[in-house]
Protein backbone atom coordinates (compact mmCIF):
# COMPACT_ATOMS: atom_id res chain seq x y z
CA MET A 1 74.65 121.49 110.75
CA ARG A 2 78.46 121.59 110.85
CA PRO A 3 79.89 118.40 109.77
CA PRO A 4 82.28 116.48 112.42
CA GLU A 5 86.03 117.04 112.35
CA THR A 6 86.36 112.91 111.90
CA SER A 7 83.97 110.21 111.18
CA PRO A 8 83.69 107.55 114.00
CA LEU A 9 85.58 105.06 111.79
CA PRO A 10 87.15 102.41 114.40
CA ASP A 11 90.60 101.26 113.86
CA LEU A 12 89.37 97.57 113.48
CA ASN A 13 93.14 96.13 112.97
CA PRO A 14 95.90 97.49 115.31
CA SER A 15 98.72 95.85 113.44
CA MET A 16 97.49 97.01 110.05
CA ASN A 17 96.33 100.59 111.61
CA PRO A 18 98.79 101.31 114.18
CA ASP A 19 98.50 104.33 116.31
CA MET A 20 100.32 106.91 114.79
CA ASN A 21 99.69 109.61 117.56
CA GLU A 22 102.11 107.17 119.46
CA ILE A 23 104.52 106.78 116.79
CA VAL A 24 104.85 110.32 115.70
CA GLY A 25 107.35 112.28 118.01
CA ARG A 26 108.38 108.83 119.41
CA ASP A 27 110.08 106.85 116.04
CA ASP A 28 112.07 108.02 113.30
CA LEU A 29 109.63 107.69 109.85
CA LEU A 30 110.96 106.28 106.48
CA LEU A 31 108.89 106.64 103.32
CA LEU A 32 110.48 104.86 100.63
CA THR A 33 108.61 104.94 97.61
CA LEU A 34 109.84 102.16 94.99
CA ASP A 35 108.97 104.13 91.73
CA THR A 36 106.54 102.37 89.01
CA LEU A 37 106.61 99.18 90.78
CA ARG A 38 104.14 96.76 89.78
CA TYR A 39 102.27 94.96 92.06
CA ASP A 40 102.03 91.73 90.33
CA VAL A 41 106.00 91.76 89.75
CA ALA A 42 106.60 92.59 93.40
CA ALA A 43 104.46 89.67 94.35
CA GLU A 44 105.44 87.16 92.18
CA LEU A 45 109.48 87.85 92.98
CA ALA A 46 108.70 87.70 96.73
CA ALA A 47 106.52 84.36 96.46
CA ALA A 48 109.64 82.99 94.46
CA GLY A 49 112.62 84.20 96.92
CA ARG A 50 113.87 86.32 94.72
CA THR A 51 113.58 89.44 96.97
CA PRO A 52 114.56 87.70 100.44
CA HIS A 53 115.53 91.29 102.00
CA LEU A 54 112.49 93.11 101.51
CA ALA A 55 110.50 89.95 102.09
CA ARG A 56 112.08 89.59 105.75
CA TYR A 57 110.01 92.74 106.58
CA LEU A 58 106.72 92.11 104.83
CA PRO A 59 104.20 91.15 106.81
CA GLY A 60 103.57 87.59 106.73
CA GLY A 61 106.15 88.07 103.74
CA ALA A 62 104.06 89.14 101.21
CA TRP A 63 103.06 92.67 99.99
CA GLU A 64 99.82 94.14 100.58
CA LYS A 65 97.83 95.03 97.55
CA ARG A 66 96.68 98.51 97.08
CA HIS A 67 95.47 101.08 94.87
CA ALA A 68 97.54 104.05 93.96
CA PRO A 69 96.42 107.55 94.51
CA GLY A 70 97.89 108.53 90.95
CA SER A 71 98.89 107.14 87.97
CA PHE A 72 102.03 108.96 87.64
CA THR A 73 104.89 110.04 90.12
CA TYR A 74 104.05 113.98 90.27
CA ALA A 75 100.45 113.40 91.24
CA SER A 76 100.73 110.35 93.32
CA HIS A 77 103.64 111.95 95.35
CA GLN A 78 101.34 115.21 95.81
CA ALA A 79 98.50 112.95 97.15
CA MET A 80 100.82 110.86 99.55
CA PHE A 81 102.59 114.14 101.11
CA ALA A 82 98.62 115.18 101.60
CA GLY A 83 98.23 112.00 103.75
CA TYR A 84 96.73 110.05 100.80
CA LEU A 85 98.70 106.61 100.91
CA PRO A 86 98.13 103.93 98.35
CA THR A 87 94.40 102.54 99.54
CA PRO A 88 93.96 98.94 100.21
CA ALA A 89 92.40 97.28 97.22
CA ALA A 90 89.07 96.15 99.30
CA PRO A 91 85.82 97.92 99.71
CA GLY A 92 86.46 100.80 102.61
CA PRO A 93 86.44 103.01 104.30
CA HIS A 94 89.88 102.31 105.49
CA PRO A 95 91.39 104.47 108.14
CA ARG A 96 94.49 106.26 106.97
CA LEU A 97 97.70 106.76 109.04
CA PHE A 98 97.99 110.62 108.32
CA ALA A 99 95.50 113.20 107.51
CA ALA A 100 95.33 116.51 107.26
CA ARG A 101 92.22 118.27 109.60
CA PHE A 102 89.56 118.12 107.31
CA ALA A 103 85.70 118.30 108.38
CA GLY A 104 83.71 115.30 107.64
CA SER A 105 86.68 113.31 106.79
CA GLU A 106 85.44 109.49 106.35
CA THR A 107 89.15 107.86 106.65
CA THR A 108 90.40 109.85 109.75
CA ALA A 109 90.25 107.47 112.82
CA SER A 110 91.29 107.40 116.13
CA GLY A 111 94.37 106.19 115.28
CA THR A 112 95.41 108.80 112.45
CA TYR A 113 97.93 111.49 113.05
CA VAL A 114 96.11 115.05 112.29
CA PHE A 115 98.17 117.56 111.18
CA ASP A 116 97.29 121.16 110.99
CA THR A 117 99.36 122.00 107.94
CA PRO A 118 98.83 121.88 103.96
CA ASP A 119 101.16 118.75 103.95
CA LEU A 120 102.62 115.75 106.18
CA VAL A 121 106.02 117.00 105.61
CA SER A 122 105.38 120.54 106.91
CA GLY A 123 103.27 118.50 109.68
CA LEU A 124 106.13 116.42 110.85
CA ALA A 125 108.40 119.37 110.72
CA ALA A 126 105.90 121.47 113.10
CA ALA A 127 106.12 118.29 115.14
CA GLY A 128 109.88 118.58 115.88
CA TYR A 129 111.17 116.33 112.97
CA HIS A 130 113.88 116.89 110.62
CA THR A 131 112.59 116.28 107.05
CA ALA A 132 114.95 115.19 104.34
CA CYS A 133 114.29 114.23 100.63
CA ILE A 134 116.44 112.03 98.41
CA GLY A 135 115.05 112.25 95.13
CA GLY A 136 115.22 110.02 91.97
CA THR A 137 113.23 110.47 89.06
CA GLY A 138 113.05 113.60 87.31
CA PHE A 139 110.16 115.26 89.25
CA PHE A 140 112.74 115.59 92.53
CA ASN A 141 115.60 116.98 90.27
CA LYS A 142 115.46 120.39 91.07
CA ARG A 143 116.47 121.29 87.44
CA GLY A 144 113.61 123.27 86.93
CA ALA A 145 110.37 125.03 88.49
CA LEU A 146 108.50 121.73 88.35
CA GLY A 147 111.28 119.97 89.55
CA GLY A 148 111.46 121.80 92.43
CA VAL A 149 107.87 121.61 94.05
CA LEU A 150 108.11 118.21 95.81
CA PRO A 151 111.60 118.33 97.40
CA GLY A 152 110.83 122.04 98.28
CA LEU A 153 108.42 120.86 100.71
CA PHE A 154 111.35 119.34 102.70
CA GLN A 155 113.91 121.06 104.78
CA GLU A 156 116.84 119.31 103.25
CA SER A 157 116.57 117.67 99.74
CA HIS A 158 118.90 116.08 97.70
CA TRP A 159 119.34 115.08 94.04
CA GLU A 160 122.22 114.38 91.32
CA PRO A 161 122.44 112.59 88.10
CA GLY A 162 123.76 109.53 89.81
CA PHE A 163 120.51 109.04 91.73
CA GLY A 164 118.40 109.25 88.39
CA VAL A 165 116.84 107.01 86.30
CA ALA A 166 119.87 106.58 83.92
CA SER A 167 122.16 105.42 86.42
CA PRO A 168 122.47 101.61 86.98
CA THR A 169 124.12 102.10 90.49
CA SER A 170 121.28 104.72 91.42
CA PHE A 171 119.88 103.11 94.69
CA GLU A 172 123.68 102.45 95.82
CA GLN A 173 124.50 106.12 95.23
CA GLN A 174 120.93 107.31 97.13
CA ILE A 175 121.82 104.99 100.05
CA ALA A 176 125.08 106.60 100.55
CA CYS A 177 123.56 110.02 100.40
CA ALA A 178 121.11 108.85 103.37
CA GLU A 179 123.87 107.39 105.42
CA HIS A 180 125.85 110.63 105.42
CA LEU A 181 122.50 112.56 106.53
CA ILE A 182 121.88 110.26 108.88
CA ALA A 183 125.33 110.25 110.28
CA ARG A 184 125.50 114.31 110.68
CA LEU A 185 121.67 114.66 112.29
CA PRO A 186 121.95 115.04 116.09
CA ALA A 187 121.17 111.73 117.94
CA GLU A 188 118.29 113.66 119.72
CA ARG A 189 116.50 114.69 116.48
CA ARG A 190 113.84 112.82 114.97
CA LEU A 191 113.95 112.20 111.14
CA PHE A 192 111.49 111.98 108.44
CA LEU A 193 113.47 110.73 105.67
CA PHE A 194 111.79 109.94 102.22
CA VAL A 195 113.34 108.11 99.58
CA ASN A 196 112.28 107.94 95.88
CA VAL A 197 113.78 105.01 94.52
CA SER A 198 114.16 105.20 90.45
CA ALA A 199 115.97 102.07 89.59
CA LEU A 200 112.55 100.56 88.27
CA HIS A 201 111.62 103.42 86.26
CA GLN A 202 112.65 103.26 82.58
CA PRO A 203 114.99 102.73 81.49
CA ASN A 204 116.12 99.67 83.02
CA TRP A 205 117.01 96.99 80.74
CA PHE A 206 120.65 97.21 81.78
CA TYR A 207 119.53 95.52 85.06
CA GLU A 208 118.77 92.14 83.20
CA PRO A 209 121.75 90.12 82.41
CA GLY A 210 122.53 90.07 78.51
CA ALA A 211 119.78 92.60 77.70
CA THR A 212 120.47 95.35 75.08
CA ALA A 213 119.18 98.99 74.63
CA GLU A 214 118.19 97.99 71.36
CA ARG A 215 115.76 95.66 72.85
CA GLY A 216 114.47 98.20 75.46
CA ASP A 217 112.77 97.69 78.71
CA THR A 218 110.30 94.53 79.86
CA ARG A 219 108.51 93.12 82.58
CA ALA A 220 111.79 90.70 83.31
CA SER A 221 113.95 93.72 83.39
CA HIS A 222 111.58 95.58 85.78
CA ALA A 223 111.84 92.64 87.87
CA ALA A 224 115.85 92.39 87.62
CA ALA A 225 115.54 96.10 88.90
CA LEU A 226 113.46 95.44 91.76
CA GLU A 227 116.24 92.30 92.69
CA TYR A 228 118.94 95.07 92.66
CA VAL A 229 117.03 97.16 94.91
CA ASP A 230 116.67 94.19 97.04
CA ARG A 231 120.36 93.28 97.19
CA HIS A 232 120.98 96.62 98.55
CA VAL A 233 117.85 97.73 100.77
CA GLU A 234 119.09 96.33 103.70
CA ARG A 235 122.33 98.91 104.08
CA LEU A 236 119.62 101.70 103.96
CA PHE A 237 117.23 100.28 106.71
CA ALA A 238 120.72 99.58 108.54
CA ALA A 239 121.46 102.96 108.42
CA ILE A 240 118.26 104.38 109.70
CA ARG A 241 117.54 101.72 112.22
CA ALA A 242 121.17 102.58 114.13
CA ARG A 243 119.47 105.76 115.43
CA ARG A 244 116.60 104.58 117.13
CA ARG A 245 113.13 102.89 116.22
CA CYS A 246 112.07 103.52 112.90
CA PHE A 247 108.33 103.25 111.31
CA ALA A 248 109.12 102.70 107.81
CA ILE A 249 106.26 102.72 104.80
CA VAL A 250 107.64 100.75 101.46
CA CYS A 251 105.53 101.26 98.39
CA ALA A 252 104.97 102.13 94.90
CA ASP A 253 103.53 105.19 93.73
CA HIS A 254 102.44 103.88 90.68
CA GLY A 255 102.81 101.07 88.24
CA THR A 256 103.74 100.81 84.68
CA ALA A 257 102.58 99.10 81.72
CA TYR A 258 104.87 96.73 79.32
CA GLY A 259 102.69 96.24 76.46
CA ASP A 260 99.91 95.00 78.70
CA ASP A 261 96.72 95.32 76.28
CA GLY A 262 98.78 97.24 74.10
CA TYR A 263 99.58 99.84 76.62
CA THR A 264 102.94 101.02 77.36
CA GLY A 265 103.99 103.09 80.16
CA HIS A 266 102.06 105.19 82.84
CA ARG A 267 99.88 107.96 83.37
CA LEU A 268 96.71 106.02 82.13
CA GLY A 269 93.97 103.83 83.38
CA HIS A 270 95.16 100.24 83.15
CA GLU A 271 95.12 98.07 86.01
CA VAL A 272 98.96 97.46 86.05
CA VAL A 273 99.29 100.97 86.53
CA TRP A 274 96.75 101.75 89.44
CA THR A 275 97.46 98.38 91.48
CA VAL A 276 100.64 98.77 93.64
CA PRO A 277 102.68 96.84 96.49
CA TYR A 278 102.62 98.25 99.72
CA ALA A 279 103.97 97.48 103.33
CA HIS A 280 104.30 99.14 106.72
CA PHE A 281 106.33 97.75 109.41
CA PHE A 282 108.67 98.85 112.42
CA LEU A 283 112.79 98.58 111.76
CA GLU A 284 113.74 97.84 115.42
CA PRO A 285 116.93 99.31 116.61
CA SER A 286 119.89 97.80 116.33
CA ALA A 287 121.69 95.94 119.52
């Protein structure tokens, strides 16, 4: 017997699982990945009031705890661009917002936007969206064949050294690029904007006052990098909400270790790498 196209999985919580078939084609879309951001750091800073600009948009003022679809940037973004966003850190199955048409899918529900292309980016382009990528980490730098794969999915892509991990003003420069991109897009054209924020990624020691390159990166400098992003994120939100309502997804692609149980970095199987913060919400149009 041929398996069904979708499973009878209900959308139990409309706020957590909005009907993406109503949103796609009506609203702009933003996917903002905070590269390497750990869930524990994000949650602690939100609870302590140290990231007030992000917290005002988080449902209940708190990040949702989720599991990353990959342990490093390339793998995780390939999965997300196929519709596999970070999964709620609780027994499932969990309905997905986006999914490629796939017979027998157990996480495709009535509110899932199903696309017939190999990836979400081209699926949204087929639905009339202008797809744009503002890269951050090296997998988006287009300096070699591998660095061109992910940005190559988009109709428009941008990367320059000032957006990269070594720049202390990377997020500000990425936002300036987004503002220019948004300003020249025809008002009637729907936009899918993807921004890979590199500031959290190593090296990040320069965000912590008094830190030195010799000491290197720490959990504290990782937190300071998130505070830096928080200070500027409203500028990005203001630019995109000026067009129309935008459905925003803000999450980490994976976490990273700072000596946890002897581990450093990512692309490894530690809990701090696999556990990430996640939120989605609407950015209502400015008055």
